GROMACS .gro file of C-alpha atoms in nm:
model
  489
    1MET     CA    1  17.319  13.028  10.245
    2THR     CA    2  17.636  13.032  10.034
    3ARG     CA    3  17.437  13.023   9.708
    4TRP     CA    4  17.214  13.305   9.836
    5ARG     CA    5  17.519  13.517   9.921
    6ALA     CA    6  17.665  13.443   9.577
    7ARG     CA    7  17.348  13.567   9.402
    8ILE     CA    8  17.329  13.894   9.600
    9GLY     CA    9  17.610  14.144   9.566
   10LEU     CA   10  17.797  14.308   9.851
   11ARG     CA   11  17.630  14.645   9.788
   12THR     CA   12  17.283  14.491   9.818
   13ARG     CA   13  17.380  14.305  10.135
   14LEU     CA   14  17.518  14.622  10.293
   15VAL     CA   15  17.208  14.824  10.205
   16LEU     CA   16  16.979  14.548  10.329
   17ALA     CA   17  17.175  14.520  10.652
   18PHE     CA   18  17.158  14.897  10.703
   19LEU     CA   19  16.783  14.902  10.635
   20LEU     CA   20  16.732  14.601  10.862
   21VAL     CA   21  16.908  14.778  11.147
   22ALA     CA   22  16.704  15.091  11.079
   23ALA     CA   23  16.380  14.890  11.064
   24VAL     CA   24  16.460  14.699  11.385
   25SER     CA   25  16.555  15.021  11.562
   26ALA     CA   26  16.244  15.200  11.441
   27GLY     CA   27  16.024  14.901  11.528
   28THR     CA   28  16.174  14.865  11.875
   29THR     CA   29  16.139  15.236  11.944
   30ALA     CA   30  15.782  15.241  11.810
   31THR     CA   31  15.687  14.937  12.018
   32LEU     CA   32  15.826  15.080  12.340
   33THR     CA   33  15.672  15.420  12.266
   34TYR     CA   34  15.338  15.258  12.186
   35ARG     CA   35  15.335  15.064  12.511
   36LYS     CA   36  15.427  15.367  12.719
   37ALA     CA   37  15.181  15.595  12.541
   38ARG     CA   38  14.898  15.338  12.557
   39THR     CA   39  14.955  15.284  12.927
   40ALA     CA   40  14.967  15.659  12.990
   41ILE     CA   41  14.647  15.725  12.794
   42LEU     CA   42  14.451  15.447  12.959
   43GLU     CA   43  14.582  15.526  13.307
   44GLN     CA   44  14.493  15.891  13.268
   45ALA     CA   45  14.134  15.806  13.171
   46GLN     CA   46  14.120  15.541  13.442
   47ASP     CA   47  14.250  15.768  13.721
   48THR     CA   48  14.013  16.047  13.623
   49ALA     CA   49  13.712  15.816  13.616
   50VAL     CA   50  13.796  15.635  13.942
   51SER     CA   51  13.868  15.955  14.134
   52SER     CA   52  13.557  16.131  14.005
   53PHE     CA   53  13.330  15.833  14.073
   54ARG     CA   54  13.461  15.790  14.427
   55ASP     CA   55  13.405  16.157  14.501
   56ARG     CA   56  13.050  16.147  14.365
   57VAL     CA   57  12.962  15.835  14.561
   58SER     CA   58  13.108  15.972  14.884
   59ASP     CA   59  12.905  16.293  14.838
   60MET     CA   60  12.585  16.100  14.776
   61GLY     CA   61  12.379  16.037  15.084
   62VAL     CA   62  12.223  15.693  15.114
   63GLN     CA   63  11.892  15.648  15.288
   64LEU     CA   64  11.788  15.308  15.409
   65PRO     CA   65  11.575  15.123  15.333
   66ILE     CA   66  11.650  15.147  14.958
   67GLU     CA   67  11.375  15.282  14.738
   68PRO     CA   68  11.442  15.156  14.378
   69LYS     CA   69  11.281  15.449  14.197
   70SER     CA   70  11.453  15.708  14.410
   71LEU     CA   71  11.782  15.519  14.373
   72GLN     CA   72  11.746  15.506  13.994
   73GLU     CA   73  11.706  15.883  13.979
   74ARG     CA   74  12.017  15.927  14.189
   75LEU     CA   75  12.204  15.693  13.955
   76ARG     CA   76  12.103  15.896  13.655
   77GLN     CA   77  12.237  16.208  13.819
   78LEU     CA   78  12.564  16.030  13.881
   79ALA     CA   79  12.578  15.912  13.520
   80ARG     CA   80  12.540  16.266  13.389
   81GLN     CA   81  12.834  16.378  13.602
   82GLY     CA   82  13.068  16.115  13.455
   83LYS     CA   83  13.426  16.207  13.371
   84PRO     CA   84  13.606  16.189  13.135
   85HIS     CA   85  13.311  16.022  12.953
   86PRO     CA   86  12.946  15.961  13.051
   87TRP     CA   87  12.899  15.659  13.273
   88VAL     CA   88  12.638  15.392  13.297
   89VAL     CA   89  12.585  15.345  13.672
   90PHE     CA   90  12.459  15.020  13.824
   91ALA     CA   91  12.353  14.956  14.184
   92GLU     CA   92  12.335  14.624  14.365
   93TYR     CA   93  12.172  14.589  14.705
   94GLY     CA   94  12.078  14.244  14.808
   95SER     CA   95  11.843  14.126  14.534
   96ILE     CA   96  11.776  14.478  14.409
   97ARG     CA   97  11.934  14.566  14.073
   98VAL     CA   98  11.898  14.920  13.941
   99SER     CA   99  12.085  15.116  13.671
  100SER     CA  100  12.088  15.452  13.502
  101GLY     CA  101  12.037  15.281  13.169
  102THR     CA  102  11.779  15.053  13.020
  103SER     CA  103  11.923  14.727  13.156
  104PRO     CA  104  11.941  14.678  13.534
  105VAL     CA  105  12.246  14.452  13.512
  106SER     CA  106  12.576  14.473  13.320
  107THR     CA  107  12.765  14.195  13.147
  108VAL     CA  108  13.087  14.390  13.186
  109ILE     CA  109  13.094  14.368  13.566
  110THR     CA  110  13.288  14.055  13.660
  111PRO     CA  111  13.261  13.840  13.976
  112GLU     CA  112  13.625  13.926  14.050
  113LEU     CA  113  13.537  14.296  14.066
  114ARG     CA  114  13.243  14.227  14.299
  115ARG     CA  115  13.464  14.030  14.537
  116ALA     CA  116  13.735  14.297  14.526
  117ALA     CA  117  13.483  14.573  14.603
  118LEU     CA  118  13.345  14.390  14.909
  119ALA     CA  119  13.697  14.319  15.029
  120SER     CA  120  13.790  14.693  15.015
  121PRO     CA  121  13.479  14.887  15.120
  122ARG     CA  122  13.662  15.212  15.188
  123ARG     CA  123  13.841  15.252  14.850
  124GLY     CA  124  13.648  15.025  14.620
  125SER     CA  125  13.810  14.871  14.316
  126PHE     CA  126  13.833  14.900  13.938
  127GLN     CA  127  13.904  14.675  13.641
  128ARG     CA  128  13.974  14.708  13.268
  129VAL     CA  129  13.800  14.441  13.063
  130GLU     CA  130  13.735  14.365  12.698
  131LYS     CA  131  13.390  14.269  12.579
  132HIS     CA  132  13.331  14.175  12.217
  133GLY     CA  133  13.664  14.335  12.122
  134ALA     CA  134  13.583  14.670  12.291
  135PRO     CA  135  13.769  14.799  12.601
  136TRP     CA  136  13.571  14.899  12.912
  137LEU     CA  137  13.655  15.046  13.251
  138THR     CA  138  13.445  14.928  13.545
  139VAL     CA  139  13.466  15.097  13.888
  140ALA     CA  140  13.305  14.952  14.201
  141VAL     CA  141  13.255  15.168  14.512
  142PRO     CA  142  13.057  15.038  14.812
  143THR     CA  143  12.855  15.301  15.003
  144VAL     CA  144  12.928  15.335  15.376
  145PHE     CA  145  12.796  15.515  15.682
  146ARG     CA  146  12.982  15.629  15.988
  147ALA     CA  147  12.895  15.529  16.342
  148GLY     CA  148  13.128  15.750  16.544
  149LYS     CA  149  13.475  15.665  16.430
  150THR     CA  150  13.366  15.337  16.276
  151VAL     CA  151  13.297  15.309  15.904
  152ARG     CA  152  13.050  15.039  15.810
  153PRO     CA  153  12.927  14.933  15.462
  154THR     CA  154  12.559  14.983  15.388
  155GLY     CA  155  12.549  14.679  15.156
  156LEU     CA  156  12.480  14.902  14.855
  157VAL     CA  157  12.752  14.881  14.589
  158LEU     CA  158  12.760  15.123  14.297
  159TYR     CA  159  12.930  15.039  13.968
  160ALA     CA  160  13.033  15.285  13.698
  161VAL     CA  161  13.086  15.136  13.354
  162MET     CA  162  13.265  15.355  13.099
  163PRO     CA  163  13.370  15.261  12.741
  164LEU     CA  164  13.733  15.336  12.648
  165THR     CA  165  13.667  15.352  12.277
  166ASP     CA  166  13.800  15.708  12.242
  167GLU     CA  167  14.125  15.620  12.418
  168GLU     CA  168  14.162  15.304  12.211
  169ALA     CA  169  14.097  15.509  11.896
  170ASN     CA  170  14.373  15.749  11.999
  171VAL     CA  171  14.611  15.456  12.050
  172ARG     CA  172  14.522  15.309  11.711
  173ALA     CA  173  14.570  15.647  11.547
  174MET     CA  174  14.915  15.662  11.704
  175VAL     CA  175  14.997  15.312  11.572
  176THR     CA  176  14.874  15.410  11.226
  177ALA     CA  177  15.086  15.725  11.233
  178ALA     CA  178  15.390  15.524  11.338
  179ARG     CA  179  15.327  15.270  11.063
  180ASP     CA  180  15.272  15.536  10.800
  181GLY     CA  181  15.587  15.714  10.911
  182ALA     CA  182  15.797  15.396  10.900
  183LEU     CA  183  15.800  15.362  10.521
  184PRO     CA  184  15.914  15.722  10.458
  185GLY     CA  185  16.165  15.673  10.739
  186LEU     CA  186  16.307  15.365  10.567
  187ALA     CA  187  16.313  15.552  10.237
  188VAL     CA  188  16.509  15.830  10.404
  189ALA     CA  189  16.737  15.569  10.565
  190LEU     CA  190  16.806  15.431  10.217
  191VAL     CA  191  17.009  15.743  10.131
  192PRO     CA  192  17.266  15.706  10.412
  193ALA     CA  193  17.264  15.330  10.345
  194LEU     CA  194  17.368  15.388   9.984
  195LEU     CA  195  17.627  15.642  10.092
  196ALA     CA  196  17.766  15.404  10.352
  197ALA     CA  197  17.772  15.115  10.102
  198ARG     CA  198  17.948  15.338   9.851
  199SER     CA  199  18.212  15.441  10.103
  200VAL     CA  200  18.277  15.074  10.182
  201LEU     CA  201  18.260  14.940   9.828
  202ARG     CA  202  18.477  15.204   9.660
  203PRO     CA  203  18.799  15.085   9.831
  204VAL     CA  204  18.695  14.724   9.766
  205ARG     CA  205  18.644  14.798   9.395
  206ASP     CA  206  18.977  14.980   9.381
  207LEU     CA  207  19.143  14.680   9.544
  208ARG     CA  208  18.979  14.442   9.296
  209LYS     CA  209  19.085  14.651   8.996
  210ALA     CA  210  19.438  14.681   9.131
  211SER     CA  211  19.458  14.305   9.189
  212GLN     CA  212  19.335  14.237   8.836
  213SER     CA  213  19.587  14.484   8.698
  214MET     CA  214  19.869  14.316   8.888
  215GLY     CA  215  19.744  13.979   8.767
  216ARG     CA  216  19.789  14.107   8.411
  217GLY     CA  217  20.151  14.186   8.489
  218ARG     CA  218  20.132  14.557   8.579
  219LEU     CA  219  20.330  14.537   8.902
  220ASP     CA  220  20.351  14.917   8.931
  221THR     CA  221  19.979  14.935   9.017
  222ARG     CA  222  19.901  15.123   9.338
  223ILE     CA  223  19.585  15.224   9.526
  224GLN     CA  224  19.518  15.582   9.631
  225VAL     CA  225  19.488  15.585  10.010
  226LYS     CA  226  19.228  15.809  10.174
  227GLY     CA  227  19.149  15.830  10.544
  228SER     CA  228  19.276  15.623  10.833
  229ASP     CA  229  19.018  15.350  10.880
  230GLU     CA  230  19.056  14.973  10.836
  231LEU     CA  231  19.000  14.989  10.460
  232SER     CA  232  19.271  15.253  10.431
  233ASP     CA  233  19.504  15.026  10.628
  234LEU     CA  234  19.419  14.747  10.384
  235ALA     CA  235  19.504  14.974  10.088
  236ARG     CA  236  19.838  15.069  10.249
  237THR     CA  237  19.917  14.703  10.310
  238PHE     CA  238  19.835  14.625   9.946
  239ASN     CA  239  20.063  14.904   9.825
  240GLU     CA  240  20.345  14.787  10.051
  241SER     CA  241  20.301  14.430   9.928
  242ALA     CA  242  20.294  14.551   9.566
  243VAL     CA  243  20.618  14.742   9.616
  244ALA     CA  244  20.786  14.437   9.770
  245LEU     CA  245  20.650  14.211   9.495
  246GLU     CA  246  20.762  14.448   9.219
  247ARG     CA  247  21.108  14.465   9.372
  248SER     CA  248  21.132  14.087   9.408
  249VAL     CA  249  21.002  14.018   9.058
  250GLY     CA  250  21.239  14.279   8.917
  251GLU     CA  251  21.533  14.117   9.089
  252LEU     CA  252  21.424  13.774   8.966
  253GLN     CA  253  21.381  13.902   8.612
  254ASP     CA  254  21.721  14.065   8.619
  255ALA     CA  255  21.878  13.748   8.755
  256GLU     CA  256  21.699  13.537   8.492
  257ALA     CA  257  21.804  13.773   8.215
  258ARG     CA  258  22.165  13.762   8.336
  259ALA     CA  259  22.151  13.382   8.352
  260ARG     CA  260  22.011  13.362   7.999
  261ARG     CA  261  22.271  13.603   7.867
  262PHE     CA  262  22.539  13.405   8.044
  263ALA     CA  263  22.419  13.074   7.897
  264SER     CA  264  22.385  13.229   7.552
  265ASP     CA  265  22.725  13.398   7.567
  266VAL     CA  266  22.899  13.089   7.701
  267SER     CA  267  22.733  12.867   7.441
  268HIS     CA  268  22.826  13.107   7.164
  269GLU     CA  269  23.186  13.136   7.284
  270LEU     CA  270  23.219  12.757   7.315
  271ARG     CA  271  23.106  12.687   6.959
  272THR     CA  272  23.438  12.786   6.798
  273PRO     CA  273  23.672  12.590   7.028
  274LEU     CA  274  23.433  12.295   7.022
  275ALA     CA  275  23.441  12.294   6.644
  276GLY     CA  276  23.817  12.264   6.662
  277MET     CA  277  23.800  11.995   6.930
  278LEU     CA  278  23.554  11.794   6.724
  279ALA     CA  279  23.782  11.812   6.421
  280VAL     CA  280  24.073  11.691   6.633
  281THR     CA  281  23.874  11.409   6.790
  282GLU     CA  282  23.763  11.291   6.447
  283VAL     CA  283  24.126  11.263   6.343
  284LEU     CA  284  24.212  11.089   6.668
  285ASP     CA  285  23.923  10.846   6.620
  286GLU     CA  286  24.056  10.750   6.281
  287ASP     CA  287  24.399  10.675   6.428
  288ALA     CA  288  24.271  10.510   6.748
  289ALA     CA  289  24.310  10.161   6.603
  290ARG     CA  290  24.684  10.214   6.562
  291LEU     CA  291  24.734  10.345   6.918
  292ALA     CA  292  24.805  10.154   7.234
  293PRO     CA  293  24.490  10.012   7.397
  294ASP     CA  294  24.496  10.254   7.693
  295THR     CA  295  24.561  10.550   7.467
  296ALA     CA  296  24.289  10.438   7.225
  297ALA     CA  297  24.037  10.410   7.511
  298ALA     CA  298  24.127  10.758   7.631
  299VAL     CA  299  24.094  10.898   7.279
  300ARG     CA  300  23.752  10.741   7.232
  301LEU     CA  301  23.637  10.872   7.575
  302ILE     CA  302  23.752  11.223   7.488
  303SER     CA  303  23.576  11.199   7.152
  304ALA     CA  304  23.250  11.082   7.311
  305GLU     CA  305  23.253  11.349   7.582
  306THR     CA  306  23.337  11.618   7.330
  307GLY     CA  307  23.039  11.508   7.122
  308LYS     CA  308  22.814  11.531   7.429
  309LEU     CA  309  22.948  11.877   7.507
  310ALA     CA  310  22.876  11.985   7.150
  311VAL     CA  311  22.518  11.859   7.181
  312LEU     CA  312  22.476  12.044   7.511
  313VAL     CA  313  22.606  12.368   7.361
  314GLU     CA  314  22.373  12.340   7.060
  315ASP     CA  315  22.077  12.270   7.291
  316LEU     CA  316  22.166  12.569   7.508
  317MET     CA  317  22.183  12.788   7.200
  318GLU     CA  318  21.843  12.662   7.091
  319ILE     CA  319  21.690  12.727   7.435
  320SER     CA  320  21.845  13.074   7.434
  321ARG     CA  321  21.674  13.149   7.103
  322PHE     CA  322  21.339  13.042   7.248
  323ASP     CA  323  21.392  13.255   7.561
  324ALA     CA  324  21.485  13.556   7.350
  325GLY     CA  325  21.181  13.511   7.125
  326ALA     CA  326  21.410  13.473   6.825
  327ALA     CA  327  21.289  13.125   6.725
  328GLU     CA  328  21.092  13.130   6.399
  329LEU     CA  329  20.892  12.882   6.197
  330ASN     CA  330  20.980  12.812   5.837
  331THR     CA  331  20.677  12.610   5.739
  332ASP     CA  332  20.617  12.403   5.432
  333GLU     CA  333  20.342  12.169   5.326
  334VAL     CA  334  20.473  11.817   5.389
  335ASP     CA  335  20.354  11.460   5.401
  336VAL     CA  336  20.377  11.401   5.776
  337ALA     CA  337  20.424  11.022   5.750
  338GLN     CA  338  20.715  11.060   5.507
  339THR     CA  339  20.870  11.327   5.731
  340ILE     CA  340  20.860  11.092   6.031
  341ARG     CA  341  21.006  10.804   5.826
  342LYS     CA  342  21.288  11.032   5.711
  343THR     CA  343  21.363  11.121   6.074
  344LEU     CA  344  21.379  10.755   6.178
  345SER     CA  345  21.589  10.643   5.883
  346GLY     CA  346  21.829  10.937   5.919
  347ARG     CA  347  21.911  10.815   6.271
  348HIS     CA  348  21.915  10.447   6.170
  349TRP     CA  349  21.608  10.366   6.379
  350THR     CA  350  21.477  10.112   6.130
  351ASP     CA  351  21.501   9.784   6.323
  352PRO     CA  352  21.142   9.644   6.334
  353ASP     CA  353  21.218   9.486   6.670
  354GLU     CA  354  21.288   9.829   6.817
  355ILE     CA  355  21.061  10.063   6.619
  356VAL     CA  356  20.700   9.987   6.522
  357THR     CA  357  20.524  10.247   6.308
  358ASP     CA  358  20.161  10.319   6.228
  359LEU     CA  359  20.197  10.599   5.974
  360PRO     CA  360  19.912  10.626   5.723
  361ASP     CA  361  20.012  10.805   5.403
  362GLY     CA  362  19.834  11.109   5.267
  363ILE     CA  363  19.824  11.317   5.586
  364ARG     CA  364  19.959  11.656   5.484
  365ALA     CA  365  20.015  11.962   5.702
  366ARG     CA  366  20.209  12.287   5.708
  367LEU     CA  367  20.501  12.229   5.946
  368ASP     CA  368  20.855  12.344   5.996
  369PRO     CA  369  21.033  12.023   5.879
  370ARG     CA  370  21.348  12.091   6.081
  371ARG     CA  371  21.167  12.161   6.407
  372PHE     CA  372  20.921  11.872   6.359
  373ASP     CA  373  21.222  11.646   6.296
  374VAL     CA  374  21.366  11.759   6.632
  375VAL     CA  375  21.033  11.682   6.804
  376VAL     CA  376  21.011  11.327   6.667
  377ALA     CA  377  21.382  11.256   6.717
  378ASN     CA  378  21.381  11.372   7.080
  379LEU     CA  379  21.070  11.170   7.169
  380VAL     CA  380  21.184  10.849   6.997
  381GLY     CA  381  21.540  10.885   7.128
  382ASN     CA  382  21.411  10.946   7.480
  383ALA     CA  383  21.190  10.635   7.453
  384LEU     CA  384  21.482  10.420   7.337
  385ARG     CA  385  21.719  10.550   7.608
  386HIS     CA  386  21.488  10.549   7.911
  387GLY     CA  387  21.209  10.310   7.807
  388ALA     CA  388  21.220   9.972   7.640
  389ALA     CA  389  21.165   9.832   7.291
  390PRO     CA  390  20.952   9.813   7.096
  391VAL     CA  391  20.878  10.184   7.060
  392VAL     CA  392  20.553  10.253   6.874
  393VAL     CA  393  20.513  10.568   6.662
  394ARG     CA  394  20.154  10.645   6.555
  395LEU     CA  395  20.007  10.918   6.340
  396ARG     CA  396  19.645  11.021   6.291
  397THR     CA  397  19.412  11.319   6.263
  398GLU     CA  398  19.121  11.406   6.488
  399THR     CA  399  18.822  11.622   6.409
  400PRO     CA  400  18.633  11.744   6.720
  401PRO     CA  401  18.251  11.761   6.713
  402ALA     CA  402  18.113  12.069   6.540
  403PRO     CA  403  17.972  12.238   6.854
  404ASP     CA  404  18.320  12.250   7.010
  405GLY     CA  405  18.435  12.507   6.755
  406GLU     CA  406  18.782  12.350   6.737
  407VAL     CA  407  18.984  12.294   6.419
  408PRO     CA  408  19.105  11.944   6.320
  409ARG     CA  409  19.425  11.831   6.490
  410LEU     CA  410  19.731  11.637   6.380
  411VAL     CA  411  19.808  11.379   6.650
  412ALA     CA  412  20.144  11.200   6.680
  413GLU     CA  413  20.211  10.946   6.957
  414VAL     CA  414  20.535  10.789   7.076
  415ALA     CA  415  20.490  10.500   7.323
  416ASP     CA  416  20.754  10.272   7.470
  417SER     CA  417  20.731   9.939   7.651
  418GLY     CA  418  20.929  10.038   7.958
  419PRO     CA  419  20.822  10.081   8.322
  420GLY     CA  420  20.665  10.420   8.254
  421ILE     CA  421  20.708  10.752   8.436
  422ARG     CA  422  20.667  10.785   8.811
  423PRO     CA  423  20.352  10.982   8.903
  424ASP     CA  424  20.555  11.237   9.101
  425ALA     CA  425  20.777  11.298   8.797
  426LEU     CA  426  20.498  11.354   8.542
  427PRO     CA  427  20.437  11.723   8.628
  428HIS     CA  428  20.809  11.802   8.584
  429ILE     CA  429  20.896  11.583   8.285
  430PHE     CA  430  20.932  11.886   8.051
  431ASP     CA  431  21.136  12.094   8.297
  432ARG     CA  432  21.489  12.187   8.195
  433PHE     CA  433  21.761  11.956   8.331
  434TYR     CA  434  21.500  11.757   8.524
  435LYS     CA  435  21.597  11.395   8.597
  436ALA     CA  436  21.313  11.156   8.672
  437ASP     CA  437  21.566  10.921   8.827
  438SER     CA  438  21.749  11.112   9.101
  439ALA     CA  439  22.012  10.837   9.118
  440ARG     CA  440  22.107  10.898   8.753
  441THR     CA  441  22.357  11.182   8.790
  442ARG     CA  442  22.467  11.174   8.426
  443SER     CA  443  22.285  11.088   8.108
  444GLU     CA  444  22.366  11.056   7.742
  445GLY     CA  445  22.156  11.360   7.656
  446SER     CA  446  22.182  11.723   7.757
  447GLY     CA  447  21.875  11.718   7.981
  448LEU     CA  448  21.711  11.975   7.754
  449GLY     CA  449  21.561  11.747   7.491
  450LEU     CA  450  21.204  11.739   7.622
  451ALA     CA  451  21.214  12.112   7.707
  452ILE     CA  452  21.319  12.188   7.347
  453THR     CA  453  21.050  11.952   7.222
  454LEU     CA  454  20.787  12.142   7.424
  455GLU     CA  455  20.901  12.478   7.286
  456ASN     CA  456  20.896  12.350   6.927
  457VAL     CA  457  20.545  12.212   6.967
  458ARG     CA  458  20.427  12.541   7.121
  459LEU     CA  459  20.584  12.728   6.831
  460HIS     CA  460  20.352  12.528   6.602
  461GLY     CA  461  20.055  12.629   6.821
  462GLY     CA  462  20.020  12.276   6.956
  463THR     CA  463  20.039  12.092   7.286
  464ILE     CA  464  20.232  11.794   7.417
  465ARG     CA  465  20.150  11.577   7.715
  466ALA     CA  466  20.312  11.284   7.888
  467ALA     CA  467  20.127  10.994   8.047
  468ASN     CA  468  20.157  10.625   8.124
  469GLY     CA  469  19.979  10.381   7.895
  470PRO     CA  470  19.720  10.135   8.027
  471GLN     CA  471  19.959   9.845   7.960
  472GLY     CA  472  20.259  10.028   8.103
  473GLY     CA  473  20.522  10.238   7.935
  474ALA     CA  474  20.541  10.611   7.875
  475VAL     CA  475  20.322  10.773   7.609
  476PHE     CA  476  20.398  11.117   7.466
  477THR     CA  477  20.117  11.273   7.260
  478VAL     CA  478  20.172  11.572   7.032
  479GLU     CA  479  19.869  11.764   6.901
  480ILE     CA  480  19.910  12.036   6.639
  481PRO     CA  481  19.608  12.222   6.497
  482LEU     CA  482  19.551  12.197   6.122
  483THR     CA  483  19.448  12.526   5.962
  484SER     CA  484  19.168  12.546   5.705
  485GLY     CA  485  19.416  12.558   5.421
  486GLU     CA  486  19.583  12.231   5.512
  487VAL     CA  487  19.486  11.908   5.342
  488THR     CA  488  19.442  11.585   5.535
  489ALA     CA  489  19.371  11.236   5.413
   0.00000   0.00000   0.00000
């Protein structure tokens, strides 16, 4: 049923439903009309025939004993007086069987009619029967004589047999007319069905277009309201919801813009005093060995915290550039393996017990060296801080099958040997300031490293995903598409 509804549109279903109601109504009306008309036609013919035959029989004098030839002539006279159609009259008296036709007996007269006629000698009886698919009316009237006030049957019973073919033909003609009129009636009903479907579907189409427009970000979309029916109420509700949504989104956007400006302004304003603080802490670090132990510890703590604050400010400035759309790529064709080695050596991550590399030479790509350095440094540093050694850095290229229509990809993986990432933390691992360990209130980093990594990868047109390896440990995979002009090994 669901698949059938999916294949047939709402307009078609509405039109079919309208036509079905029209067809059922027309069929029901035609059936009831047919039954009433058929009964009226047959009863009219039946009443006329029964009344006329009774009158003729009551006017006919019967002389006993019965003379067959004389009786046959009387029957023929009765037959010629038949109403509304000529009759065939049969007479039964003891063993005598006479008729106005060629056969003395009739196959239409039933035993039930004979018993009913004898049981009601004053009024007789009648019956409608079908013989070989043709309708017949049979009327039985016993003849009587009066002895004073007593009415006694003579034993002679007369039967009038009349075909109802004309009446049946009239009924069939009526059925044919009803059938022939049904198709034009349904065709006429199709016009209001289409109009009704249009009146229902137009607001639905407007609502769909408005929803699609809002989905594309046009929150000022509204629907023109006409009328006061349920669909109009739905359109008003949609407009009210759109107004509330536009207001809420506007407030959120304003608040987000203010927060970004605040973070950018604060970061920018902090850079100058931090530069001075860093210069002072460097001098203090150099003299820490000559200070008292407590003073030296305090100096080193201030130096370390100032360094962290400087990193946080730089990361906030970087995030602000991404939010403002001011981040740009300055690409160059580089050997990716050498670029990664330069990143590791520049941060003194060269201990083979801590860092294991699988970096085939000859893989060249157009990258922004500075931003790619940030990507590798953040992933490896995150693995060393929150995972466990050894950390494995792999590099390769992948070429999808031709039918996929995808370009070759540069793939870089950073995997650690730690406990991995909790499943509930995986969807949020790239969120800003997100801490996978809620008990860890402070960390060595700014909490923005993975968010900056994600933005840098996106700036290259690539993707990054986090997962847990089959043997445990977190695995970060960076994929960057290689354009046709780039050379790979």
